[in-house]
Short mmCIF file of C-alpha atoms in Angstrom, two decimals:
data_model
loop_
_atom_site.label_atom_id
_atom_site.label_comp_id
_atom_site.label_asym_id
_atom_site.label_seq_id
_atom_site.Cartn_x
_atom_site.Cartn_y
_atom_site.Cartn_z
CA MET Z 1 20.52 -38.01 -11.68
CA TYR Z 2 23.84 -38.07 -13.50
CA ASN Z 3 26.85 -39.92 -12.14
CA MET Z 4 28.53 -36.57 -11.47
CA LEU Z 5 26.73 -34.62 -8.73
CA THR Z 6 27.47 -31.04 -7.65
CA GLY Z 7 26.25 -29.26 -4.51
CA VAL Z 8 26.34 -25.46 -4.62
CA ASP Z 9 26.20 -23.00 -1.72
CA LEU Z 10 25.32 -19.61 -3.22
CA ALA Z 11 26.39 -16.17 -1.99
CA LYS Z 12 26.73 -12.69 -3.49
CA LYS Z 13 30.51 -12.59 -3.99
CA GLU Z 14 31.66 -16.19 -3.54
CA ILE Z 15 30.06 -19.51 -4.54
CA GLN Z 16 31.15 -22.76 -2.90
CA VAL Z 17 31.10 -25.75 -5.26
CA CYS Z 18 31.28 -29.33 -3.98
CA VAL Z 19 31.68 -31.96 -6.72
CA ALA Z 20 31.19 -35.70 -6.18
CA LYS Z 21 31.69 -38.55 -8.62
CA SER Z 22 30.50 -42.08 -7.88
CA ASN Z 23 29.48 -40.93 -4.36
CA LYS Z 24 32.99 -39.65 -3.58
CA ILE Z 25 33.85 -35.95 -3.18
CA VAL Z 26 36.58 -34.98 -5.66
CA ARG Z 27 36.69 -31.20 -5.02
CA ASN Z 28 35.19 -28.56 -2.76
CA MET Z 29 36.31 -25.10 -3.80
CA PRO Z 30 35.14 -21.45 -3.86
CA MET Z 31 34.48 -19.58 -7.11
CA THR Z 32 33.46 -16.09 -8.11
CA PRO Z 33 30.07 -15.85 -9.87
CA THR Z 34 31.78 -15.21 -13.21
CA ALA Z 35 34.13 -18.16 -12.77
CA PHE Z 36 31.23 -20.41 -11.74
CA SER Z 37 29.26 -19.44 -14.86
CA ASN Z 38 32.28 -20.22 -17.07
CA TRP Z 39 32.82 -23.50 -15.22
CA LEU Z 40 29.21 -24.58 -15.82
CA ALA Z 41 29.60 -23.82 -19.52
CA THR Z 42 32.63 -26.07 -19.89
CA GLN Z 43 31.43 -29.09 -17.90
CA LYS Z 44 29.71 -32.19 -19.27
CA PRO Z 45 26.03 -32.66 -18.36
CA MET Z 46 25.70 -33.33 -14.64
CA THR Z 47 23.24 -32.87 -11.77
CA VAL Z 48 23.66 -29.49 -10.05
CA VAL Z 49 21.81 -28.95 -6.75
CA PHE Z 50 21.42 -25.42 -5.41
CA GLU Z 51 20.30 -24.40 -1.94
CA ALA Z 52 17.05 -22.44 -2.44
CA CYS Z 53 17.88 -18.83 -1.60
CA ALA Z 54 18.44 -15.47 -3.26
CA THR Z 55 19.72 -15.82 -6.88
CA SER Z 56 19.03 -19.60 -6.85
CA ASN Z 57 16.43 -19.32 -9.61
CA TYR Z 58 18.89 -17.35 -11.79
CA TRP Z 59 21.57 -20.03 -11.42
CA TYR Z 60 18.93 -22.76 -11.87
CA GLN Z 61 18.04 -21.25 -15.26
CA CYS Z 62 21.73 -20.78 -16.15
CA ALA Z 63 22.61 -24.40 -15.40
CA ARG Z 64 19.69 -25.66 -17.45
CA GLU Z 65 20.76 -23.51 -20.42
CA TYR Z 66 24.14 -25.26 -20.33
CA GLY Z 67 22.43 -28.67 -20.45
CA HIS Z 68 22.71 -29.66 -16.78
CA ASP Z 69 20.05 -31.27 -14.60
CA ALA Z 70 19.47 -28.39 -12.17
CA ARG Z 71 17.53 -28.78 -8.91
CA LEU Z 72 16.70 -26.66 -5.87
CA ILE Z 73 16.65 -28.00 -2.32
CA SER Z 74 15.26 -26.58 0.91
CA ALA Z 75 17.70 -24.56 3.04
CA LYS Z 76 16.04 -25.96 6.19
CA LEU Z 77 16.77 -29.52 5.07
CA VAL Z 78 20.38 -28.62 4.33
CA SER Z 79 20.71 -27.07 7.80
CA ASN Z 80 19.45 -30.28 9.41
CA ILE Z 81 21.87 -32.41 7.38
CA ARG Z 82 24.97 -30.28 8.08
CA GLN Z 83 27.15 -32.18 10.56
CA ASN Z 84 29.80 -29.69 11.63
CA GLN Z 85 30.02 -25.91 12.09
CA LYS Z 86 28.50 -23.58 9.53
CA THR Z 87 31.09 -22.85 6.87
CA ASP Z 88 30.83 -22.54 3.10
CA LYS Z 89 32.53 -25.91 2.60
CA ASN Z 90 30.26 -27.68 5.10
CA ASP Z 91 27.17 -26.06 3.59
CA ALA Z 92 28.08 -27.16 0.04
CA GLU Z 93 28.77 -30.69 1.30
CA ALA Z 94 25.45 -30.69 3.15
CA VAL Z 95 23.64 -29.69 -0.05
CA LEU Z 96 25.28 -32.65 -1.75
CA GLN Z 97 24.34 -35.08 1.02
CA ALA Z 98 20.75 -33.81 1.31
CA SER Z 99 20.13 -34.27 -2.41
CA GLN Z 100 21.01 -37.98 -2.14
CA LEU Z 101 18.30 -38.78 0.43
CA SER Z 102 15.81 -41.33 -0.85
CA ASN Z 103 12.68 -39.33 0.01
CA VAL Z 104 13.92 -35.78 -0.60
CA ASN Z 105 11.40 -33.28 -2.02
CA PHE Z 106 13.04 -30.80 -4.39
CA ILE Z 107 11.68 -27.29 -4.90
CA SER Z 108 10.37 -26.30 -8.30
CA GLY Z 109 12.57 -23.79 -10.12
CA LYS Z 110 10.99 -20.79 -11.79
CA SER Z 111 11.39 -19.49 -15.29
CA LYS Z 112 12.19 -15.82 -15.94
CA GLU Z 113 8.53 -15.22 -16.84
CA GLN Z 114 7.39 -16.74 -13.56
CA GLN Z 115 9.88 -14.62 -11.65
CA GLU Z 116 8.53 -11.47 -13.28
CA LEU Z 117 4.97 -12.45 -12.43
CA GLN Z 118 5.93 -13.28 -8.86
CA SER Z 119 7.64 -9.88 -8.53
CA LEU Z 120 4.45 -8.15 -9.71
CA VAL Z 121 2.41 -10.07 -7.13
CA ARG Z 122 4.89 -9.21 -4.35
CA MET Z 123 4.83 -5.51 -5.25
CA HIS Z 124 1.03 -5.57 -5.21
CA GLN Z 125 1.00 -7.29 -1.82
CA LEU Z 126 3.39 -4.71 -0.36
CA SER Z 127 1.32 -1.80 -1.73
CA VAL Z 128 -1.81 -3.28 -0.08
CA LYS Z 129 0.03 -3.55 3.25
CA HIS Z 130 1.15 0.10 3.01
CA LYS Z 131 -2.38 1.25 2.17
CA VAL Z 132 -3.83 -0.62 5.14
CA ALA Z 133 -1.10 0.73 7.42
CA TYR Z 134 -1.70 4.37 6.35
CA GLY Z 135 -5.45 3.97 6.78
CA ASN Z 136 -5.13 2.33 10.22
CA GLN Z 137 -2.78 5.06 11.40
CA LEU Z 138 -5.16 7.85 10.32
CA CYS Z 139 -8.10 6.10 12.03
CA SER Z 140 -6.21 5.45 15.26
CA LEU Z 141 -4.65 8.94 15.52
CA LEU Z 142 -7.98 10.72 15.04
CA LEU Z 143 -9.71 8.30 17.42
CA GLU Z 144 -7.49 9.84 20.15
CA PHE Z 145 -9.43 13.04 19.52
CA ASN Z 146 -12.74 11.08 19.75
CA ILE Z 147 -13.20 11.31 15.99
CA LYS Z 148 -14.50 7.97 14.74
CA LEU Z 149 -13.81 7.22 11.08
CA SER Z 150 -15.05 4.55 8.71
CA PRO Z 151 -12.15 2.26 7.68
CA THR Z 152 -13.34 2.12 4.05
CA ASP Z 153 -11.54 4.14 1.38
CA ALA Z 154 -14.56 6.35 0.58
CA GLY Z 155 -15.49 6.88 4.23
CA LEU Z 156 -11.96 7.78 5.29
CA ASN Z 157 -11.45 10.09 2.31
CA SER Z 158 -14.63 12.12 2.93
CA ALA Z 159 -13.99 12.29 6.70
CA ILE Z 160 -10.43 13.62 6.32
CA GLN Z 161 -11.63 16.22 3.83
CA SER Z 162 -14.30 17.41 6.29
CA ILE Z 163 -11.78 17.62 9.13
CA LEU Z 164 -9.32 19.66 7.08
CA GLU Z 165 -12.06 22.05 5.87
CA ASP Z 166 -13.50 22.56 9.39
CA ALA Z 167 -11.76 25.66 10.77
CA GLU Z 168 -13.46 25.44 14.17
CA ASN Z 169 -12.37 21.98 15.29
CA GLY Z 170 -9.40 23.40 17.27
CA PHE Z 171 -6.57 21.69 15.37
CA SER Z 172 -3.37 23.70 14.96
CA ALA Z 173 -1.88 24.63 11.59
CA ILE Z 174 1.08 22.30 12.14
CA PHE Z 175 -1.18 19.30 12.85
CA ARG Z 176 -3.41 20.15 9.86
CA GLU Z 177 -0.38 20.22 7.57
CA ALA Z 178 0.87 16.86 8.91
CA LEU Z 179 -2.62 15.34 8.57
CA HIS Z 180 -2.88 16.65 5.01
CA THR Z 181 0.48 15.03 4.16
CA ALA Z 182 -0.54 11.68 5.69
CA TRP Z 183 -3.84 11.82 3.83
CA HIS Z 184 -2.06 12.39 0.50
CA GLN Z 185 0.24 9.44 1.28
CA TYR Z 186 -2.89 7.35 1.78
CA LEU Z 187 -4.35 8.52 -1.52
CA LYS Z 188 -1.09 7.74 -3.35
CA SER Z 189 -1.06 4.26 -1.82
CA ILE Z 190 -4.60 3.67 -3.18
CA GLU Z 191 -3.43 4.71 -6.66
CA LEU Z 192 -0.42 2.41 -6.36
CA VAL Z 193 -2.60 -0.57 -5.44
CA LYS Z 194 -4.82 0.06 -8.45
CA HIS Z 195 -1.76 0.42 -10.70
CA TYR Z 196 -0.36 -2.98 -9.61
CA GLU Z 197 -3.79 -4.59 -9.92
CA LYS Z 198 -3.92 -3.45 -13.53
CA SER Z 199 -0.35 -4.69 -14.10
CA VAL Z 200 -1.21 -8.15 -12.73
CA ALA Z 201 -4.37 -8.24 -14.86
CA ARG Z 202 -2.43 -7.31 -18.02
CA ALA Z 203 0.22 -9.92 -17.25
CA SER Z 204 -2.42 -12.63 -16.75
CA ARG Z 205 -4.07 -11.77 -20.07
CA ALA Z 206 -0.69 -11.94 -21.83
CA SER Z 207 -0.09 -15.52 -20.64
CA GLU Z 208 -2.05 -18.31 -22.40
CA ASP Z 209 -1.78 -20.56 -19.36
CA CYS Z 210 -3.13 -17.83 -17.05
CA LYS Z 211 -6.01 -17.10 -19.45
CA ASN Z 212 -6.90 -20.78 -19.38
CA LEU Z 213 -6.78 -20.90 -15.59
CA MET Z 214 -9.13 -17.90 -15.36
CA LYS Z 215 -11.85 -20.04 -16.93
CA ILE Z 216 -12.03 -22.06 -13.69
CA GLU Z 217 -14.74 -21.06 -11.22
CA GLY Z 218 -13.42 -18.64 -8.56
CA VAL Z 219 -10.14 -17.89 -10.34
CA GLY Z 220 -9.40 -14.30 -11.30
CA PRO Z 221 -6.18 -12.64 -12.55
CA THR Z 222 -4.37 -12.76 -9.19
CA ASN Z 223 -5.29 -16.38 -8.45
CA ALA Z 224 -4.40 -17.41 -12.01
CA VAL Z 225 -0.94 -15.83 -11.73
CA ASN Z 226 -0.37 -17.33 -8.27
CA LEU Z 227 -1.36 -20.81 -9.39
CA TYR Z 228 0.82 -20.52 -12.51
CA ILE Z 229 3.78 -19.64 -10.27
CA ALA Z 230 3.10 -22.21 -7.53
CA LEU Z 231 2.49 -25.18 -9.80
CA GLY Z 232 5.59 -24.60 -11.86
CA CYS Z 233 3.96 -24.19 -15.28
CA CYS Z 234 5.52 -26.76 -17.64
CA GLU Z 235 8.03 -28.04 -15.08
CA LEU Z 236 5.78 -30.12 -12.85
CA GLY Z 237 8.36 -32.64 -11.78
CA VAL Z 238 8.07 -31.67 -8.12
CA PHE Z 239 4.44 -32.80 -7.74
CA LYS Z 240 3.78 -36.34 -8.91
CA LYS Z 241 0.02 -35.92 -8.71
CA ALA Z 242 -2.56 -33.21 -8.22
CA ARG Z 243 -3.28 -34.19 -4.63
CA ASP Z 244 0.33 -33.43 -3.69
CA ALA Z 245 -0.04 -29.90 -5.07
CA ALA Z 246 -3.25 -29.31 -3.06
CA ALA Z 247 -1.55 -30.65 0.08
CA CYS Z 248 1.48 -28.37 -0.42
CA ILE Z 249 -0.77 -25.29 -0.71
CA GLY Z 250 -2.55 -26.35 2.51
CA LEU Z 251 -5.98 -27.37 1.25
CA THR Z 252 -6.09 -30.91 2.69
CA PRO Z 253 -6.97 -32.05 6.22
CA ILE Z 254 -4.28 -32.64 8.85
CA GLN Z 255 -3.84 -36.30 9.81
CA HIS Z 256 -3.77 -37.43 13.44
CA SER Z 257 -3.53 -41.14 12.66
CA SER Z 258 -2.19 -43.82 15.03
CA GLY Z 259 -2.53 -47.55 15.52
CA GLY Z 260 -4.06 -48.09 12.10
CA LYS Z 261 -6.89 -45.63 12.81
CA VAL Z 262 -7.14 -42.71 10.38
CA ARG Z 263 -8.19 -39.42 11.95
CA LEU Z 264 -8.54 -36.34 9.73
CA GLY Z 265 -8.80 -32.86 11.21
CA SER Z 266 -9.09 -29.35 9.79
CA ILE Z 267 -6.77 -27.82 7.20
CA GLY Z 268 -3.34 -26.91 8.58
CA LYS Z 269 -2.18 -23.50 9.78
CA ASN Z 270 1.57 -23.89 9.18
CA ILE Z 271 1.82 -23.48 5.41
CA ARG Z 272 4.41 -21.84 3.15
CA ASN Z 273 2.15 -19.54 1.16
CA SER Z 274 -0.79 -18.43 3.31
CA SER Z 275 -1.79 -15.60 0.94
CA LEU Z 276 -2.25 -18.04 -1.97
CA ARG Z 277 -4.55 -20.28 0.07
CA ALA Z 278 -6.47 -17.28 1.43
CA ASN Z 279 -7.04 -15.91 -2.08
CA LEU Z 280 -8.10 -19.32 -3.42
CA VAL Z 281 -10.60 -19.82 -0.60
CA ALA Z 282 -11.96 -16.29 -1.06
CA GLY Z 283 -12.43 -16.88 -4.78
CA ALA Z 284 -14.03 -20.26 -4.08
CA MET Z 285 -16.42 -18.66 -1.56
CA SER Z 286 -17.52 -16.19 -4.25
CA ALA Z 287 -18.14 -19.08 -6.65
CA VAL Z 288 -20.09 -20.98 -3.96
CA ASN Z 289 -22.33 -17.96 -3.27
CA GLN Z 290 -23.07 -17.58 -6.98
CA ALA Z 291 -23.80 -21.28 -7.44
CA VAL Z 292 -26.23 -21.34 -4.51
CA LYS Z 293 -28.22 -18.34 -5.79
CA ARG Z 294 -28.71 -19.41 -9.40
CA ASP Z 295 -30.07 -22.49 -11.16
CA SER Z 296 -27.49 -25.21 -11.72
CA ARG Z 297 -25.79 -25.00 -15.10
CA THR Z 298 -22.95 -27.48 -14.67
CA LYS Z 299 -22.26 -30.66 -12.75
CA LYS Z 300 -19.91 -28.67 -10.55
CA ASP Z 301 -22.82 -26.42 -9.56
CA GLU Z 302 -24.77 -29.49 -8.50
CA TRP Z 303 -21.77 -30.77 -6.53
CA ILE Z 304 -21.36 -27.40 -4.76
CA LYS Z 305 -25.04 -27.23 -3.79
CA GLY Z 306 -24.99 -30.76 -2.42
CA LEU Z 307 -21.86 -30.02 -0.43
CA VAL Z 308 -23.34 -26.80 1.00
CA GLU Z 309 -26.41 -28.71 2.20
CA ARG Z 310 -24.29 -31.32 3.92
CA ARG Z 311 -21.40 -29.29 5.36
CA GLY Z 312 -22.11 -25.57 4.93
CA LYS Z 313 -20.59 -22.84 2.77
CA ARG Z 314 -17.19 -22.67 4.45
CA CYS Z 315 -16.37 -26.34 4.03
CA ALA Z 316 -17.71 -26.15 0.48
CA ALA Z 317 -15.40 -23.21 -0.29
CA VAL Z 318 -12.33 -25.10 0.98
CA ALA Z 319 -13.33 -28.20 -0.97
CA LEU Z 320 -13.82 -26.13 -4.12
CA ALA Z 321 -10.42 -24.47 -3.63
CA ASN Z 322 -8.89 -27.96 -3.34
CA LYS Z 323 -10.60 -29.01 -6.56
CA THR Z 324 -9.45 -25.79 -8.23
CA VAL Z 325 -5.78 -26.57 -7.50
CA ARG Z 326 -6.11 -30.13 -8.78
CA THR Z 327 -7.88 -28.90 -11.92
CA ALA Z 328 -5.20 -26.25 -12.51
CA PHE Z 329 -2.45 -28.87 -12.08
CA SER Z 330 -4.10 -31.10 -14.66
CA LEU Z 331 -4.58 -28.24 -17.15
CA LEU Z 332 -0.95 -27.09 -16.89
CA ARG Z 333 0.52 -30.58 -17.10
CA ASN Z 334 -1.60 -31.80 -20.00
CA GLY Z 335 -1.85 -28.48 -21.84
CA THR Z 336 -5.63 -28.77 -22.19
CA ASP Z 337 -8.32 -26.08 -22.11
CA TYR Z 338 -10.80 -25.90 -19.25
CA LYS Z 339 -14.40 -26.69 -20.14
CA ALA Z 340 -17.07 -26.96 -17.46
CA GLU Z 341 -19.16 -30.12 -17.79
CA LEU Z 342 -22.69 -28.93 -18.54
CA LEU Z 343 -25.82 -30.64 -17.24
CA SER Z 344 -27.63 -32.74 -19.80
CA ALA Z 345 -30.85 -31.16 -21.06
#
């Protein structure tokens, strides 16, 4: 860190800036976003710490462009550090104090490319939720009339068509019209999911890092993009080693150690990004199933088969997902291409 340290509490219309020099606060003042941008441009290089929230990645990028050492810090940690009532001044001062803790873990900032990729993933996730919600509503409403539907896209589509074409099922014209509208909403949601899937796939192919990650077993376009975002691409200062990255994603056992005795349990439930872990484990399970069915081609195939024999497929899938994260971390940090280690002939 630089000798001059600045804690920033971000908001839409007013930004609170707390500046300290040699561990002594010299100013704590509000600024407009425009004034804050101009102020950053005129200051000598310093350490600027932002509370991780909306617009924090934008200001993180802006501060780095002006030559400052920009960092993001957890809002929960800042809340625990704040000593007095919640005001803008106290929040900015708490950001400053939290950043000076000896064991503080900063949050990795995202580049503009990573933000765009993350936005694509979020839009895809929301479209999937809407599709599932529309399908569940159609199934549950028609179940009230003792009409049992298959929850699959094809089954639901054919069943709704049959219901609308059946003139003798006793449904009124008003209900038929409403059902037809709901059905078309469901069909549009399916098209939207496919559209975002194609967008994510195109984005992953356009990124050299994502294309390299897709060479790993069990990693497709979505997992490649998610790993690229989560691991910070070229800015891997947050994780000192690959094991830390796997632990942050939630792919390591929980410890219940006491009195010098180490006890390891199952993987934790309280994690920040549950969808990332779920997708990684699902991709790993697919790779495990393929490895078990075919003859071993690589040393990793041999490792997977041995693990399945000892612990079963589920444990093997979690272990492979853990290895996938550590491999991805190494590839992104070192800038190397992934090559599976083949078995010797």
